[in-house]
Amino acid sequence: MFSKKSLLTISMLLALSLILFACGGGTSDGGGDDGEEGGGADEQFIQILTGGTEGTYYPLGGTFAQVINDNVESVEEASATSTGASVENMNSISDGDGEIAFTQTDIASYAAEGDVMFDEANEDFGAIGTLYPETIQIVTTQDSGIETVEDLEGKTVSVGAPGSGTYANADNILEIHGLSIDDDIEARDLDFGDSTTGIQDGTIDAAFITSGTPTGAVESLAASVDVNIVSVSEEKAQELMDEYSYYAEDEVPEGTYGLEEAVPTVAVQAMLVAHSDLSEDLVYEITKAIFDNTDAISHAKGSEIDAESALDGVGVDLHPGAQKYFDEEGISEE
C-alpha cells in the first residue's frame, strides 16, 4: 500500500509532467513553427501598397506580387492592396502598415525631408528603384474649348486630394503658368475614376491625373467622348525643371486615347520603396526577382521597367538590399 505521502508525491510529479508537456517539453512528429508543414519562421507576408483601382499602381502591383511569389522562397505570400497612392503610402510605411510601396519620386523626397505635405522626416524606408515615368496628364474633352493651361482659369478642375502627389503636381504646374489652385480655378478633390466620370457627365471641366500612360480611367473616358490632353510647352517645362529638379520632359504618345498626335507634357518617376525593417537579404531577393523577370510582368508598363534605368531620378537613399543588387549588376546612379 502507498502511504499518503507517497501518493502526494506521485500526484505532484504527474501534474508537473503535464505542465511541461503543455509548454512544449514533449516531442512530436507534427509540423510546428519550424517544420515544413507550418512554414519556416523566416517566411514573411509582403503587403504591396499601390493606388486606386483605376490607376496604374494597383494592377502593376498585382503583377509584382505574382513575380515575388514565383521567385522568392522566403516570402509566404505577397499581395497588392489598393490605397490612396503616394502620400498615403509613405505615411503607411512610416506607421509600419506595409512592407513595400509605390510612390512618386517627388513625394518620396518630400517624405525623406519632412517637407510640403509631411510634418516630419521619414527615415523608415529605402528605395528599391524607379520604374517608369509618371506622366502629368491634364485631361479634358475636345468640346471643352480648353487648349492651354491658362484656359483652366475660372474652370472647375479636379486636382486630386489635398496633400496627394497629383495635388502637388497641379499646384506646381499652375504656379509656373501664373495660376493658383485657391484663387484661379474651382478645385475639386477627386480620384482618377471620379475625375473622368465628372468630365463625362459635365460636372467638372478638366482633371489633373498623374499616372503612367495609358491610364485606365482615361481610356474609359476616351471610349465615350473625344479626349483632349492639354500640353505643357517646352519653355514652361524647362521653367518647371529649373524650379523642381525631380520633373522631366515627357509626352503622351500619338494614338493614346485616340490622340492624333503626341502631346508634350512633364513627368515625375514612379518607384518602389521598402520598409527599412525588411532584411537586406529579403529586399535583395525581391529587387532581383522584379528586375530579372521583367518579361513576366503582365502589364503594359513592364516593357519600360529596366534595371539599367532603375536608379535614374531616385533622389533618396537605396535600401541596402537594393544597393547590393545594383552593385552586383554594376549599375550606379549617374
Short mmCIF file of C-alpha atoms in Angstrom, two decimals:
data_model
loop_
_atom_site.label_atom_id
_atom_site.label_comp_id
_atom_site.label_asym_id
_atom_site.label_seq_id
_atom_site.Cartn_x
_atom_site.Cartn_y
_atom_site.Cartn_z
CA MET A 1 0.00 0.00 0.00
CA PHE A 2 1.17 3.53 -0.81
CA SER A 3 1.35 5.95 2.06
CA LYS A 4 -0.45 9.28 1.81
CA LYS A 5 2.93 10.92 1.49
CA SER A 6 3.88 8.70 -1.48
CA LEU A 7 0.54 9.33 -3.22
CA LEU A 8 1.00 13.06 -2.80
CA THR A 9 4.49 12.87 -4.31
CA ILE A 10 3.27 10.84 -7.31
CA SER A 11 0.40 13.26 -7.89
CA MET A 12 2.76 16.20 -7.87
CA LEU A 13 5.11 14.51 -10.35
CA LEU A 14 2.23 13.70 -12.71
CA ALA A 15 0.98 17.29 -12.56
CA LEU A 16 4.47 18.62 -13.27
CA SER A 17 4.92 16.35 -16.28
CA LEU A 18 1.60 17.51 -17.75
CA ILE A 19 2.60 21.14 -17.36
CA LEU A 20 5.96 20.55 -19.05
CA PHE A 21 4.28 18.71 -21.93
CA ALA A 22 1.74 21.51 -22.45
CA CYS A 23 4.56 24.08 -22.56
CA GLY A 24 6.35 22.18 -25.28
CA GLY A 25 8.52 19.94 -23.20
CA GLY A 26 7.20 16.86 -25.03
CA THR A 27 8.22 15.75 -28.52
CA SER A 28 6.02 15.39 -31.59
CA ASP A 29 6.39 14.39 -35.21
CA GLY A 30 3.82 17.02 -36.28
CA GLY A 31 4.81 20.22 -38.15
CA GLY A 32 5.49 23.18 -35.87
CA ASP A 33 6.71 26.73 -36.46
CA ASP A 34 10.00 25.45 -37.80
CA GLY A 35 8.57 22.41 -39.58
CA GLU A 36 7.86 22.16 -43.28
CA GLU A 37 4.09 21.99 -42.81
CA GLY A 38 3.92 25.01 -40.53
CA GLY A 39 6.07 27.29 -42.70
CA GLY A 40 9.58 28.47 -41.84
CA ALA A 41 10.00 31.08 -39.19
CA ASP A 42 11.73 33.36 -41.71
CA GLU A 43 8.87 33.27 -44.23
CA GLN A 44 7.08 36.60 -44.48
CA PHE A 45 3.90 38.10 -45.79
CA ILE A 46 4.55 41.11 -48.02
CA GLN A 47 1.88 43.75 -48.49
CA ILE A 48 2.46 45.98 -51.51
CA LEU A 49 0.77 49.36 -51.13
CA THR A 50 -0.38 50.59 -54.54
CA GLY A 51 -3.04 53.14 -55.52
CA GLY A 52 -6.64 53.37 -56.73
CA THR A 53 -8.05 50.56 -58.84
CA GLU A 54 -8.47 52.93 -61.81
CA GLY A 55 -4.79 53.87 -61.91
CA THR A 56 -1.57 52.07 -62.84
CA TYR A 57 -0.12 51.20 -59.42
CA TYR A 58 -2.79 48.69 -58.43
CA PRO A 59 -2.75 46.36 -61.45
CA LEU A 60 1.03 46.64 -61.74
CA GLY A 61 1.36 45.86 -58.04
CA GLY A 62 -0.64 42.69 -58.63
CA THR A 63 1.85 41.50 -61.24
CA PHE A 64 4.78 42.34 -58.93
CA ALA A 65 3.14 40.26 -56.20
CA GLN A 66 2.92 37.30 -58.56
CA VAL A 67 6.56 37.68 -59.62
CA ILE A 68 7.65 37.77 -55.97
CA ASN A 69 5.51 34.75 -55.11
CA ASP A 70 7.02 32.81 -58.01
CA ASN A 71 10.65 33.71 -57.32
CA VAL A 72 11.26 34.50 -53.63
CA GLU A 73 11.06 31.36 -51.49
CA SER A 74 11.25 33.20 -48.15
CA VAL A 75 8.02 35.07 -48.91
CA GLU A 76 4.96 33.17 -47.76
CA GLU A 77 2.67 35.42 -49.78
CA ALA A 78 2.90 38.83 -51.45
CA SER A 79 -0.29 40.71 -52.24
CA ALA A 80 -1.27 44.11 -53.64
CA THR A 81 -3.54 46.45 -51.66
CA SER A 82 -5.45 49.37 -53.15
CA THR A 83 -4.68 52.66 -51.37
CA GLY A 84 -4.80 56.43 -51.78
CA ALA A 85 -1.39 56.19 -53.54
CA SER A 86 1.88 58.06 -52.94
CA VAL A 87 1.32 60.25 -49.87
CA GLU A 88 -0.85 57.74 -48.05
CA ASN A 89 1.67 55.01 -48.90
CA MET A 90 4.60 56.93 -47.43
CA ASN A 91 2.63 57.60 -44.25
CA SER A 92 1.62 53.93 -44.05
CA ILE A 93 5.22 52.80 -44.46
CA SER A 94 6.21 55.17 -41.66
CA ASP A 95 3.44 53.69 -39.47
CA GLY A 96 4.54 50.12 -40.25
CA ASP A 97 1.34 49.33 -42.14
CA GLY A 98 3.02 47.91 -45.23
CA GLU A 99 6.27 46.38 -46.41
CA ILE A 100 6.64 47.72 -49.98
CA ALA A 101 5.01 50.77 -51.54
CA PHE A 102 4.60 52.56 -54.84
CA THR A 103 5.28 56.29 -54.74
CA GLN A 104 6.27 59.20 -56.92
CA THR A 105 9.89 60.27 -56.65
CA ASP A 106 8.90 63.81 -55.66
CA ILE A 107 6.68 62.52 -52.85
CA ALA A 108 9.44 60.22 -51.57
CA SER A 109 11.80 63.20 -51.47
CA TYR A 110 9.23 65.27 -49.55
CA ALA A 111 8.77 62.39 -47.10
CA ALA A 112 12.51 61.95 -46.53
CA GLU A 113 12.93 65.67 -45.90
CA GLY A 114 9.73 66.22 -43.89
CA ASP A 115 8.68 68.84 -46.43
CA VAL A 116 5.48 70.10 -48.14
CA MET A 117 2.75 67.64 -47.02
CA PHE A 118 4.91 65.86 -44.42
CA ASP A 119 5.40 67.34 -40.96
CA GLU A 120 8.32 65.10 -40.01
CA ALA A 121 11.17 63.43 -41.87
CA ASN A 122 10.51 59.75 -42.60
CA GLU A 123 13.60 57.61 -42.05
CA ASP A 124 11.75 54.29 -42.20
CA PHE A 125 12.21 53.45 -45.86
CA GLY A 126 14.75 52.94 -48.61
CA ALA A 127 14.29 52.91 -52.37
CA ILE A 128 14.14 49.72 -54.43
CA GLY A 129 14.32 51.58 -57.73
CA THR A 130 12.43 53.73 -60.24
CA LEU A 131 10.07 52.07 -62.69
CA TYR A 132 8.63 54.36 -65.39
CA PRO A 133 7.60 57.98 -65.97
CA GLU A 134 4.52 59.20 -64.09
CA THR A 135 3.07 61.44 -66.74
CA ILE A 136 1.16 64.54 -65.65
CA GLN A 137 -1.94 64.46 -67.86
CA ILE A 138 -4.29 67.43 -67.91
CA VAL A 139 -7.42 65.72 -69.21
CA THR A 140 -10.44 67.36 -70.78
CA THR A 141 -12.64 66.88 -73.86
CA GLN A 142 -12.21 68.25 -77.34
CA ASP A 143 -15.51 70.10 -76.95
CA SER A 144 -14.44 71.89 -73.74
CA GLY A 145 -12.57 74.68 -75.51
CA ILE A 146 -9.62 74.18 -73.13
CA GLU A 147 -6.43 74.17 -75.18
CA THR A 148 -3.80 75.61 -72.80
CA VAL A 149 -3.08 75.54 -69.08
CA GLU A 150 -4.06 79.22 -68.93
CA ASP A 151 -7.51 78.23 -70.25
CA LEU A 152 -8.14 76.44 -66.93
CA GLU A 153 -8.68 79.81 -65.24
CA GLY A 154 -12.24 80.03 -63.96
CA LYS A 155 -12.95 76.38 -64.77
CA THR A 156 -13.92 73.51 -62.45
CA VAL A 157 -10.84 71.29 -62.25
CA SER A 158 -10.05 68.11 -60.32
CA VAL A 159 -6.62 68.41 -58.69
CA GLY A 160 -6.56 65.27 -56.55
CA ALA A 161 -6.90 65.09 -52.79
CA PRO A 162 -5.12 67.80 -50.75
CA GLY A 163 -1.67 66.52 -49.87
CA SER A 164 -1.65 63.97 -52.69
CA GLY A 165 1.04 63.69 -55.33
CA THR A 166 -1.38 64.79 -58.03
CA TYR A 167 -2.31 67.86 -55.97
CA ALA A 168 1.38 68.81 -55.61
CA ASN A 169 1.91 68.43 -59.37
CA ALA A 170 -1.18 70.50 -60.18
CA ASP A 171 -0.02 73.21 -57.77
CA ASN A 172 3.46 73.31 -59.36
CA ILE A 173 2.21 73.45 -62.94
CA LEU A 174 -0.45 76.07 -62.28
CA GLU A 175 2.11 78.18 -60.41
CA ILE A 176 4.53 78.11 -63.38
CA HIS A 177 1.66 79.35 -65.56
CA GLY A 178 0.77 82.18 -63.18
CA LEU A 179 -2.30 80.49 -61.71
CA SER A 180 -3.29 79.34 -58.22
CA ILE A 181 -5.42 76.41 -57.04
CA ASP A 182 -7.02 78.59 -54.37
CA ASP A 183 -7.65 81.74 -56.41
CA ASP A 184 -7.96 80.93 -60.11
CA ILE A 185 -9.89 77.67 -60.50
CA GLU A 186 -12.83 75.90 -58.86
CA ALA A 187 -10.87 73.00 -57.43
CA ARG A 188 -12.36 69.55 -56.85
CA ASP A 189 -10.60 66.85 -54.84
CA LEU A 190 -11.41 63.71 -56.82
CA ASP A 191 -9.68 60.42 -57.54
CA PHE A 192 -9.00 59.35 -61.13
CA GLY A 193 -12.25 57.43 -61.62
CA ASP A 194 -14.44 60.19 -60.19
CA SER A 195 -12.49 62.77 -62.21
CA THR A 196 -13.17 61.14 -65.56
CA THR A 197 -16.78 60.43 -64.59
CA GLY A 198 -17.15 64.13 -63.74
CA ILE A 199 -15.71 65.15 -67.11
CA GLN A 200 -18.09 62.77 -68.87
CA ASP A 201 -21.22 63.99 -67.08
CA GLY A 202 -20.18 67.67 -67.26
CA THR A 203 -19.79 68.39 -63.54
CA ILE A 204 -16.11 69.26 -63.99
CA ASP A 205 -14.23 70.69 -66.97
CA ALA A 206 -10.80 69.09 -66.62
CA ALA A 207 -8.64 66.98 -64.33
CA PHE A 208 -5.01 66.59 -63.41
CA ILE A 209 -4.06 62.92 -63.48
CA THR A 210 -0.53 61.82 -62.60
CA SER A 211 -0.13 58.25 -63.77
CA GLY A 212 1.63 56.04 -66.25
CA THR A 213 0.04 56.12 -69.68
CA PRO A 214 -2.29 54.76 -70.77
CA THR A 215 -4.33 55.26 -67.59
CA GLY A 216 -7.39 53.04 -67.24
CA ALA A 217 -9.74 55.81 -66.13
CA VAL A 218 -8.80 57.99 -69.11
CA GLU A 219 -9.13 55.05 -71.50
CA SER A 220 -12.66 54.52 -70.20
CA LEU A 221 -13.44 58.20 -70.79
CA ALA A 222 -11.98 58.04 -74.31
CA ALA A 223 -14.35 55.17 -75.12
CA SER A 224 -17.32 57.53 -74.78
CA VAL A 225 -16.04 61.05 -75.65
CA ASP A 226 -13.23 62.62 -77.66
CA VAL A 227 -10.43 63.30 -75.19
CA ASN A 228 -8.03 66.24 -75.26
CA ILE A 229 -4.78 66.30 -73.27
CA VAL A 230 -3.62 69.85 -72.55
CA SER A 231 0.04 70.36 -73.44
CA VAL A 232 2.84 71.83 -71.31
CA SER A 233 5.13 73.78 -73.63
CA GLU A 234 8.86 73.14 -73.78
CA GLU A 235 9.51 76.61 -72.32
CA LYS A 236 7.22 76.04 -69.33
CA ALA A 237 8.55 72.52 -68.85
CA GLN A 238 12.06 73.95 -68.59
CA GLU A 239 10.92 76.53 -66.03
CA LEU A 240 9.35 73.73 -64.02
CA MET A 241 12.51 71.59 -64.17
CA ASP A 242 14.66 74.54 -63.16
CA GLU A 243 12.45 75.09 -60.12
CA TYR A 244 11.88 71.42 -59.19
CA SER A 245 14.66 69.00 -60.12
CA TYR A 246 12.51 65.85 -59.99
CA TYR A 247 10.48 66.79 -63.09
CA ALA A 248 11.44 65.68 -66.61
CA GLU A 249 10.05 66.31 -70.08
CA ASP A 250 7.62 63.66 -71.30
CA GLU A 251 4.78 63.18 -73.75
CA VAL A 252 1.51 61.34 -74.15
CA PRO A 253 2.16 59.30 -77.32
CA GLU A 254 0.19 59.60 -80.53
CA GLY A 255 -2.68 57.13 -80.59
CA THR A 256 -3.10 57.07 -76.81
CA TYR A 257 -6.76 57.80 -76.00
CA GLY A 258 -7.27 58.30 -79.75
CA LEU A 259 -4.93 61.31 -79.92
CA GLU A 260 -3.96 62.26 -83.47
CA GLU A 261 -0.51 63.47 -82.39
CA ALA A 262 1.78 63.26 -79.37
CA VAL A 263 1.17 65.84 -76.61
CA PRO A 264 4.20 67.31 -74.80
CA THR A 265 3.99 67.43 -71.02
CA VAL A 266 6.13 66.66 -67.96
CA ALA A 267 6.55 63.70 -65.62
CA VAL A 268 7.96 62.53 -62.34
CA GLN A 269 9.07 58.90 -61.85
CA ALA A 270 7.16 56.06 -60.26
CA MET A 271 9.25 53.98 -57.89
CA LEU A 272 9.15 51.28 -55.27
CA VAL A 273 10.30 51.73 -51.69
CA ALA A 274 10.71 49.15 -48.93
CA HIS A 275 10.38 49.48 -45.17
CA SER A 276 13.79 49.74 -43.54
CA ASP A 277 12.92 46.88 -41.16
CA LEU A 278 12.94 44.40 -44.04
CA SER A 279 16.22 42.50 -44.07
CA GLU A 280 18.94 43.19 -46.63
CA ASP A 281 18.69 39.62 -47.93
CA LEU A 282 14.92 39.77 -48.40
CA VAL A 283 14.94 43.11 -50.24
CA TYR A 284 17.85 41.88 -52.35
CA GLU A 285 15.78 38.85 -53.40
CA ILE A 286 12.70 40.98 -54.11
CA THR A 287 14.71 43.51 -56.14
CA LYS A 288 16.37 40.73 -58.10
CA ALA A 289 13.04 38.97 -58.71
CA ILE A 290 11.45 42.10 -60.17
CA PHE A 291 14.31 43.37 -62.33
CA ASP A 292 15.48 39.94 -63.51
CA ASN A 293 11.95 38.91 -64.53
CA THR A 294 10.53 41.94 -66.29
CA ASP A 295 9.35 39.64 -69.09
CA ALA A 296 6.94 38.10 -66.56
CA ILE A 297 5.32 41.46 -65.70
CA SER A 298 1.89 41.13 -67.32
CA HIS A 299 1.21 44.86 -67.61
CA ALA A 300 1.88 47.34 -70.40
CA LYS A 301 4.38 49.17 -68.16
CA GLY A 302 6.52 46.04 -67.92
CA SER A 303 8.29 47.00 -71.14
CA GLU A 304 9.51 50.24 -69.53
CA ILE A 305 10.90 48.66 -66.35
CA ASP A 306 14.63 48.05 -66.65
CA ALA A 307 17.42 47.64 -64.09
CA GLU A 308 19.69 49.84 -66.21
CA SER A 309 17.45 52.87 -65.66
CA ALA A 310 16.16 51.97 -62.19
CA LEU A 311 18.45 54.44 -60.41
CA ASP A 312 17.51 57.41 -62.62
CA GLY A 313 15.92 60.13 -60.52
CA VAL A 314 15.67 58.06 -57.32
CA GLY A 315 16.54 61.08 -55.16
CA VAL A 316 16.55 59.18 -51.82
CA ASP A 317 18.78 56.53 -50.25
CA LEU A 318 18.53 52.97 -51.54
CA HIS A 319 17.57 50.15 -49.20
CA PRO A 320 20.77 48.13 -48.51
CA GLY A 321 19.23 45.08 -50.18
CA ALA A 322 18.54 47.01 -53.38
CA GLN A 323 22.02 48.56 -53.20
CA LYS A 324 23.51 45.06 -53.05
CA TYR A 325 21.62 44.02 -56.20
CA PHE A 326 22.66 47.07 -58.24
CA ASP A 327 26.27 46.77 -57.04
CA GLU A 328 26.34 43.17 -58.29
CA GLU A 329 24.92 44.32 -61.64
CA GLY A 330 27.45 47.12 -61.90
CA ILE A 331 24.72 49.76 -62.05
CA SER A 332 25.19 53.10 -60.32
CA GLU A 333 23.47 56.46 -60.20
CA GLU A 334 24.69 58.89 -62.83
#
